[in-house]
Short mmCIF file of C-alpha atoms in Angstrom, two decimals:
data_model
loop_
_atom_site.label_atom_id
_atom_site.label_comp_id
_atom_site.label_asym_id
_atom_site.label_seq_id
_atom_site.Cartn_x
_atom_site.Cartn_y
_atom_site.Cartn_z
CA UNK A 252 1.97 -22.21 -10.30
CA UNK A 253 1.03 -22.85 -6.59
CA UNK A 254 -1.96 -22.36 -4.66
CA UNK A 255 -4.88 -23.29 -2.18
CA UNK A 256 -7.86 -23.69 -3.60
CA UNK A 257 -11.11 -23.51 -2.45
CA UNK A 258 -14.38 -24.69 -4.06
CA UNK A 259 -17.91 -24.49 -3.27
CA UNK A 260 -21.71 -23.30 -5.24
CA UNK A 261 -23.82 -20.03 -6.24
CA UNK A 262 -22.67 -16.29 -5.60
CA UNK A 263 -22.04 -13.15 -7.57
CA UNK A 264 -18.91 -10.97 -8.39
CA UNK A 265 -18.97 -7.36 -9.50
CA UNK A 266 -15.15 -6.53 -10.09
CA UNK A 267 -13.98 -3.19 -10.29
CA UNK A 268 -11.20 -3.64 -12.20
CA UNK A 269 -11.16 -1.54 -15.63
CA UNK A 270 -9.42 -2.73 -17.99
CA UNK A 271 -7.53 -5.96 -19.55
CA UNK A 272 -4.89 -5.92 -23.07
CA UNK A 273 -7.67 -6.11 -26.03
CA UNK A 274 -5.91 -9.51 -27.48
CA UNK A 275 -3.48 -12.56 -26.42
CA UNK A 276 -0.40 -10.76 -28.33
CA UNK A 277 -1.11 -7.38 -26.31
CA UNK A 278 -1.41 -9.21 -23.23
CA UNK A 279 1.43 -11.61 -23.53
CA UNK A 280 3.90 -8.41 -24.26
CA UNK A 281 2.72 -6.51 -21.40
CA UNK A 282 3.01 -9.77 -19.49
CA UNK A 283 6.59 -9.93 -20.64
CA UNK A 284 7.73 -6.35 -19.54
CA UNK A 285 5.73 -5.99 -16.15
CA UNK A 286 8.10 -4.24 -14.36
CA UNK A 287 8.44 -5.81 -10.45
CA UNK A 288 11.04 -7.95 -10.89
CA UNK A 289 15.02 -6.20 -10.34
CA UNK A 290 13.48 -2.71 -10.25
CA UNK A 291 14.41 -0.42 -7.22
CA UNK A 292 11.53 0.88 -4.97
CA UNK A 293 11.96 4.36 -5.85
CA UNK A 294 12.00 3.31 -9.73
CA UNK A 295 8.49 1.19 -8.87
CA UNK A 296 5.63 3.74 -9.57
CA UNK A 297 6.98 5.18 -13.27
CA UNK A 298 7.61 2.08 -14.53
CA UNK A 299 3.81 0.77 -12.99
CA UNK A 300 2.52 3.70 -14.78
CA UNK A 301 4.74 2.95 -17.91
CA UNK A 302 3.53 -0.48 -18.08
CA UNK A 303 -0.37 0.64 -17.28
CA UNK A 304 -0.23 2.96 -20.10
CA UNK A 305 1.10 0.56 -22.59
CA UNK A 306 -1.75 -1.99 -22.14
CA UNK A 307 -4.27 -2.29 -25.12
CA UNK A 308 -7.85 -0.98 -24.16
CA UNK A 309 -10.98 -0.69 -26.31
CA UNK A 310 -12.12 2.99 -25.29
CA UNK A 311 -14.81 3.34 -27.78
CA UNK A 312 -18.05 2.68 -25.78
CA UNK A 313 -20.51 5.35 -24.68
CA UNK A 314 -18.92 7.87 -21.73
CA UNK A 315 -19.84 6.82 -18.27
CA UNK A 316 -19.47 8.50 -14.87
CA UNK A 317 -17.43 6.20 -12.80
CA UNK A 318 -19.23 4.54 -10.03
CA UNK A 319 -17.54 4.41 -6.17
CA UNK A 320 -16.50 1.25 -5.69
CA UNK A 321 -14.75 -0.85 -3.00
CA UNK A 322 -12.31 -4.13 -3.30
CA UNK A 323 -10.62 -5.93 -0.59
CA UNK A 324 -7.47 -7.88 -0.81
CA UNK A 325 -7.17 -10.80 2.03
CA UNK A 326 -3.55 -11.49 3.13
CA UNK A 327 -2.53 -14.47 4.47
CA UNK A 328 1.03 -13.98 6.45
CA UNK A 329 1.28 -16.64 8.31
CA UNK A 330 4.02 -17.64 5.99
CA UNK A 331 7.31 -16.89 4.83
CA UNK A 332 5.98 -15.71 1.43
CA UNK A 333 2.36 -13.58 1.58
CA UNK A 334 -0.87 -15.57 -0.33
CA UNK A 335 -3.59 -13.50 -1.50
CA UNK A 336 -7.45 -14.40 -2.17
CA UNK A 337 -8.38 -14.28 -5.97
CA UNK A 338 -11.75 -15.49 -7.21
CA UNK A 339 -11.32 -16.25 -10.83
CA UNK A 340 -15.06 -15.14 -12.73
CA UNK A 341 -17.35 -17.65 -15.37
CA UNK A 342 -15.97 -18.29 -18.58
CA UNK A 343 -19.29 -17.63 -19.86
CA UNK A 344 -19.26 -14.14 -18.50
CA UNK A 345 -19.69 -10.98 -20.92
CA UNK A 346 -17.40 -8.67 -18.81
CA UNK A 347 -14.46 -10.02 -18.27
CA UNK A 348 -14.69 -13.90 -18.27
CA UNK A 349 -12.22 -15.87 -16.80
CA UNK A 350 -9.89 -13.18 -15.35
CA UNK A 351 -8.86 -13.37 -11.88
CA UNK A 352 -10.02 -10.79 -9.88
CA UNK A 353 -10.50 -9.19 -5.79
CA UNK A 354 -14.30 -9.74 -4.55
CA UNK A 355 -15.43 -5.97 -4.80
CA UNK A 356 -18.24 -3.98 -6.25
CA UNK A 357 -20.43 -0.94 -6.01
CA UNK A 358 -20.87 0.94 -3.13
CA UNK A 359 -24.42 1.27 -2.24
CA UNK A 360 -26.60 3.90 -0.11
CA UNK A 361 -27.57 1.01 2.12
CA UNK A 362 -23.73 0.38 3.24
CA UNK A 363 -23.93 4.22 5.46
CA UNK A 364 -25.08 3.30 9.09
CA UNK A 365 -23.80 -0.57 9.49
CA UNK A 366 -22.58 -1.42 12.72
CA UNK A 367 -19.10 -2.18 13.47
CA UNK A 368 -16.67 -3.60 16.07
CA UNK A 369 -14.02 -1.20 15.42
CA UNK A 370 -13.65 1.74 13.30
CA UNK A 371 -11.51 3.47 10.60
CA UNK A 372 -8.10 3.89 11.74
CA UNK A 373 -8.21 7.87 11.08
CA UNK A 374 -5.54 7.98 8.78
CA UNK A 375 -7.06 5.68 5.98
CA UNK A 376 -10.80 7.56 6.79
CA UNK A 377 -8.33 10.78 5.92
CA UNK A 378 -7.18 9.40 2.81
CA UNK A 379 -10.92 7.98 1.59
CA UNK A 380 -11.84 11.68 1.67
CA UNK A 381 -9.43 12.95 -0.23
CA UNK A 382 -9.73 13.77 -3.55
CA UNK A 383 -14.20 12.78 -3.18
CA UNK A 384 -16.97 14.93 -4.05
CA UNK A 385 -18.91 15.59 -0.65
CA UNK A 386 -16.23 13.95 1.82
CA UNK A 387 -17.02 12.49 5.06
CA UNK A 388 -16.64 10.04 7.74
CA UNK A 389 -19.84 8.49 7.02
CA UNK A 390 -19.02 8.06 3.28
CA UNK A 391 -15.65 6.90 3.86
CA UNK A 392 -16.82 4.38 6.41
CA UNK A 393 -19.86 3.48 3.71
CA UNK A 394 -16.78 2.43 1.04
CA UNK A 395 -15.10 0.17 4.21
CA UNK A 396 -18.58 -1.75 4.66
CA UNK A 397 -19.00 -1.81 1.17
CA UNK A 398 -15.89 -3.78 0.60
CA UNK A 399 -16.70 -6.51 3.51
CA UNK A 400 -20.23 -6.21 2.19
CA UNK A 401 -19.14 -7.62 -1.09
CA UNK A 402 -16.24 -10.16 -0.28
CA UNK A 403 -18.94 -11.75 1.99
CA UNK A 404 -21.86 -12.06 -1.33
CA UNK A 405 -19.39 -13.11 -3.52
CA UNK A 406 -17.10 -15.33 -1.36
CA UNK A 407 -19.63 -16.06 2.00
CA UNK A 408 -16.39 -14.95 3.97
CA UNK A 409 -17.38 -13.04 7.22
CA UNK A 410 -14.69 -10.50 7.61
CA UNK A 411 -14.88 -8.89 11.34
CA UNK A 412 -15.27 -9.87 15.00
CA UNK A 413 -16.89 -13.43 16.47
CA UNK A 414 -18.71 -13.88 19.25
CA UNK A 415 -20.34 -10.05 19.32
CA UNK A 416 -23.75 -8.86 19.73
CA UNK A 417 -25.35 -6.96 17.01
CA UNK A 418 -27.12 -3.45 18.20
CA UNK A 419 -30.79 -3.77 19.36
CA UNK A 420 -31.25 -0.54 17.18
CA UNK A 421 -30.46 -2.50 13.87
CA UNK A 422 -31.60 -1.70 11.66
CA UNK A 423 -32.71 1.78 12.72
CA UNK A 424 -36.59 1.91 12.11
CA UNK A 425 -35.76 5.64 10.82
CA UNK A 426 -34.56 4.34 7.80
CA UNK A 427 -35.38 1.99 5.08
CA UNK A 428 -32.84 -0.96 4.73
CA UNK A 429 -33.15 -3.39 1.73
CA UNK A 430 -35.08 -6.31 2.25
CA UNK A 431 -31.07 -8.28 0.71
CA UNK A 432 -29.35 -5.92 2.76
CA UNK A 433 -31.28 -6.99 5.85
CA UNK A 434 -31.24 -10.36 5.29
CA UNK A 435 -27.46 -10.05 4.42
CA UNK A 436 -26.50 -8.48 7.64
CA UNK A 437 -28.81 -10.76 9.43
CA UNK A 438 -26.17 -13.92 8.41
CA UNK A 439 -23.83 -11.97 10.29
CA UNK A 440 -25.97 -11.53 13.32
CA UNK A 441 -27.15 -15.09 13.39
CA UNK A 442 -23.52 -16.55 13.40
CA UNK A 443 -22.59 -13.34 16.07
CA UNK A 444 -19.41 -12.01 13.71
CA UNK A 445 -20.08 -7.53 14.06
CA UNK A 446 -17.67 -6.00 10.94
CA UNK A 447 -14.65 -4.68 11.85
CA UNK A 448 -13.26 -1.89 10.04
CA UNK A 449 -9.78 -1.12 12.08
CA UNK A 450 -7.99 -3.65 10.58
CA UNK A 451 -8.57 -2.72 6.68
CA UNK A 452 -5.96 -0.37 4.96
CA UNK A 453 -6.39 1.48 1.65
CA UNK A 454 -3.58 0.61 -0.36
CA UNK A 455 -4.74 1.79 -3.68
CA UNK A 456 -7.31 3.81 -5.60
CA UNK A 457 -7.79 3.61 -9.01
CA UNK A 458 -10.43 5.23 -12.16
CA UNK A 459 -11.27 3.49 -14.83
CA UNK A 460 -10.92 5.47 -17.96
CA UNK A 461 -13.45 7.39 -20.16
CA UNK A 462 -15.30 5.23 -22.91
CA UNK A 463 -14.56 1.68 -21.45
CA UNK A 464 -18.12 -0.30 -20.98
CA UNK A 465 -17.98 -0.14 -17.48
CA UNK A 466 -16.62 2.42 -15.45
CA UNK A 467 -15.68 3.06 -11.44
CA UNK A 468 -13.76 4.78 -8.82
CA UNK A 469 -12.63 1.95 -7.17
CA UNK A 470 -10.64 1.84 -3.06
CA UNK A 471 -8.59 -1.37 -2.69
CA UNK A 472 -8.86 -2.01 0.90
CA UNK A 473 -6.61 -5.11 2.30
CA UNK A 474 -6.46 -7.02 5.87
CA UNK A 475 -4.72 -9.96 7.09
CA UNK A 476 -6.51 -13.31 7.22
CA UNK A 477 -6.83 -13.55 10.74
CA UNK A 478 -10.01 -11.23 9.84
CA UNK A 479 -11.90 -13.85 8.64
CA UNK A 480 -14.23 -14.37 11.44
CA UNK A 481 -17.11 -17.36 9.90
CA UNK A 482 -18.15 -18.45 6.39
CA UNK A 483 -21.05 -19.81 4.51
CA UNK A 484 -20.61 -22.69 2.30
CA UNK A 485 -22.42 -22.79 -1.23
CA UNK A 486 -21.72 -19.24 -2.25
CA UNK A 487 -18.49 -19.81 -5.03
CA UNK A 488 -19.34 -22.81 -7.71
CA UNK A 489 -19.36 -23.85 -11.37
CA UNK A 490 -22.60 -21.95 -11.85
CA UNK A 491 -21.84 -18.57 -10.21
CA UNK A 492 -19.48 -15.65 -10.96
CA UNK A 493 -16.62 -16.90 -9.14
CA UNK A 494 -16.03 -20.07 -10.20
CA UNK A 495 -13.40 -20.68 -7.38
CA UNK A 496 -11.49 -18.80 -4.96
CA UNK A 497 -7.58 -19.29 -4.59
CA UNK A 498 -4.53 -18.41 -2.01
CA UNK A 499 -1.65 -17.62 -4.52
CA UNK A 500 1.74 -16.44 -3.64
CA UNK A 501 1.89 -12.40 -4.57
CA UNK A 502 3.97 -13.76 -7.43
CA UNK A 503 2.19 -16.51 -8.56
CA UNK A 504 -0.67 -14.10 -8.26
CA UNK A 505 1.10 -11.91 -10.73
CA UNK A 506 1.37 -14.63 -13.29
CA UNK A 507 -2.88 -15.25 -13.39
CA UNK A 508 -5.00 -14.13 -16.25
CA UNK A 509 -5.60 -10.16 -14.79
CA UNK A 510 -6.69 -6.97 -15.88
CA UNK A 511 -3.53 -4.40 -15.91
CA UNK A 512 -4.93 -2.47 -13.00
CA UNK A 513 -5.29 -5.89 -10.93
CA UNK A 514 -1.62 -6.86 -11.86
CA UNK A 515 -0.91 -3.21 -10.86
CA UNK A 516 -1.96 -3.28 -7.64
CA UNK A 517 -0.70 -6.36 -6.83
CA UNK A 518 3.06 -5.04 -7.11
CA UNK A 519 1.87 -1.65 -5.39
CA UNK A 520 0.74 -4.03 -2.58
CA UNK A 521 4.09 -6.36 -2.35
CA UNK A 522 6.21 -2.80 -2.53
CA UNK A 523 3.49 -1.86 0.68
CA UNK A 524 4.58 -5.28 2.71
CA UNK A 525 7.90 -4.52 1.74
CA UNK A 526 7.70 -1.53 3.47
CA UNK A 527 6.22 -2.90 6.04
CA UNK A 528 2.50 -2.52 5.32
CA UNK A 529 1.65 -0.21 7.95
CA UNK A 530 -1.32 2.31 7.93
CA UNK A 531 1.74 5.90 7.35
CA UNK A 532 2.57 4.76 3.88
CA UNK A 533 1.17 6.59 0.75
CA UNK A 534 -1.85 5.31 -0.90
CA UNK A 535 -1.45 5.56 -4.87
CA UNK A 536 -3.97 7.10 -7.04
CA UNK A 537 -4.39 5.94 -10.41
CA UNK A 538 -6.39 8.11 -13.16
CA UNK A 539 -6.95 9.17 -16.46
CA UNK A 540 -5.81 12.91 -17.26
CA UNK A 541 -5.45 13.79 -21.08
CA UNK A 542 -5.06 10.36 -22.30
CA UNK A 543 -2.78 8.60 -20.50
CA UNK A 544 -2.73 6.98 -16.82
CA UNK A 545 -1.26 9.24 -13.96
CA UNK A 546 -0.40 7.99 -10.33
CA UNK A 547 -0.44 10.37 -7.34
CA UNK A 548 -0.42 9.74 -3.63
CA UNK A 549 -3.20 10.07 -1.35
#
């Protein structure tokens, strides 16, 4: 196994990835059958789904109502073979300790209204309101902030444009802004990087299922590398959530200790460069309908 890694102290990681195999036998058979490797791209999405529904989950907690949530994938492609950004969580973690995992979280009211460089290309705001209770531009634009929102408190990666000048209207005096919101937004300010929204894609969606312990509706946003506009040291360590953050091959990636729907979305996102990761392609949709995984296109 290859990769960059990169070390530092002190952050937080809310994943929204829903499920991992139950035990080490469960986990290394799915392991063993993933199905990337040899299979033709239009054989891809049954045997993803296959594979998804095989995986051992503990459904027996108390029923939830999934949570939006947004994820972003950083791709570094300045190479002959694509690297992605995993943070791997604390051991001593009671959700999910040690897996591997895309800085994400919850979306939160306070991510409608933030500034940005550029916008939504229309096609992926088009395809964040499909399928959403109350869809609109603002709320699809809220799950894009979200996402840089949260790869920036759980990494300190600034993901937008340098060298630009906030509004003098932010925040708006109108409306209340969390006193960590504010002072998050204000790191961006102070080092002049404004988000920048036009170069994230969706390039999955996914629902955890009914009676896990944690539940979301989770957007998988991705952008190149070259998006990484500053960074704040101090923010990944020993003592935080994300213990380190590494650049791993997609299929070295693949290989890491990951829930199903991570590993998942991994080989829906080398099938996207494949393609030749452009903002047309299909966006797959991953949910729970009468007790087994199904995969649509958005």
């Amino acid at each position: 196994m290859t990769g960059r890694v990169m070390r530092a102290t002190n952050g937080a990681a809310d994943t929204a990835d829903d499920t991992r195999p139950g035990d080490a036998a469960a986990r290394r058979d799915a392991d063993d059958a993933f199905p990337i490797a040899d299979v033709a791209p239009k054989d891809l999405p049954a045997r993803l789904t296959d594979w998804l529904n095989r995986a051992d989950r503990d459904m027996t907690s108390q029923n939830l109502k999934p949570r939006d949530a947004a994820t972003l994938i950083i791709i570094d492609r300045t190479e002959a073979t694509p690297k992605v950004l995993m943070g791997r969580r604390h051991a001593g973690l009671k959700f999910m300790p040690g897996v591997f995992v895309f800085p994400g979280g919850r979306v939160e009211p306070a991510d409608r209204g933030v500034p940005a460089s550029g916008e939504l290309d229309p096609r992926m705001a088009e395809r964040l309101m499909l399928a959403t209770q109350r869809p609109s531009l603002t709320k699809a634009r809220a799950f894009a902030i979200a996402a840089v929102r949260e790869t920036f408190e759980e990494t300190g990666l600034m993901l937008g444009r340098a060298e630009t000048q906030w509004p003098a209207t932010w925040p708006p005096a109108t409306r209340a802004t969390a006193p960590g919101d504010a002072a998050l937004w204000e790191q961006f300010a102070n080092a002049g990087v404004l988000p920048d929204l036009s170069g994230l894609q969706l390039v999955a969606r996914a629902i955890t299922p009914p009676r896990r312990p944690r539940r979301f509706d989770a957007r998988f946003f991705a952008v190149d590398a070259t998006a990484i506009a500053g960074r704040v040291d101090g923010i990944v360590g020993p003592d935080a959530e994300l213990v380190e953050l590494v650049w791993m091959p997609l299929d070295d990636a693949e290989r890491l200790d990951l829930s199903p729907i991570t590993k998942t979305v991994l080989a829906e996102l080398d099938h996207r460069i494949a393609r030749g990761f452009t903002p047309d392609l299909p966006v797959p949709f991953y949910r729970f309908v009468h007790g087994r995984f199904h995969r649509t296109e958005l």
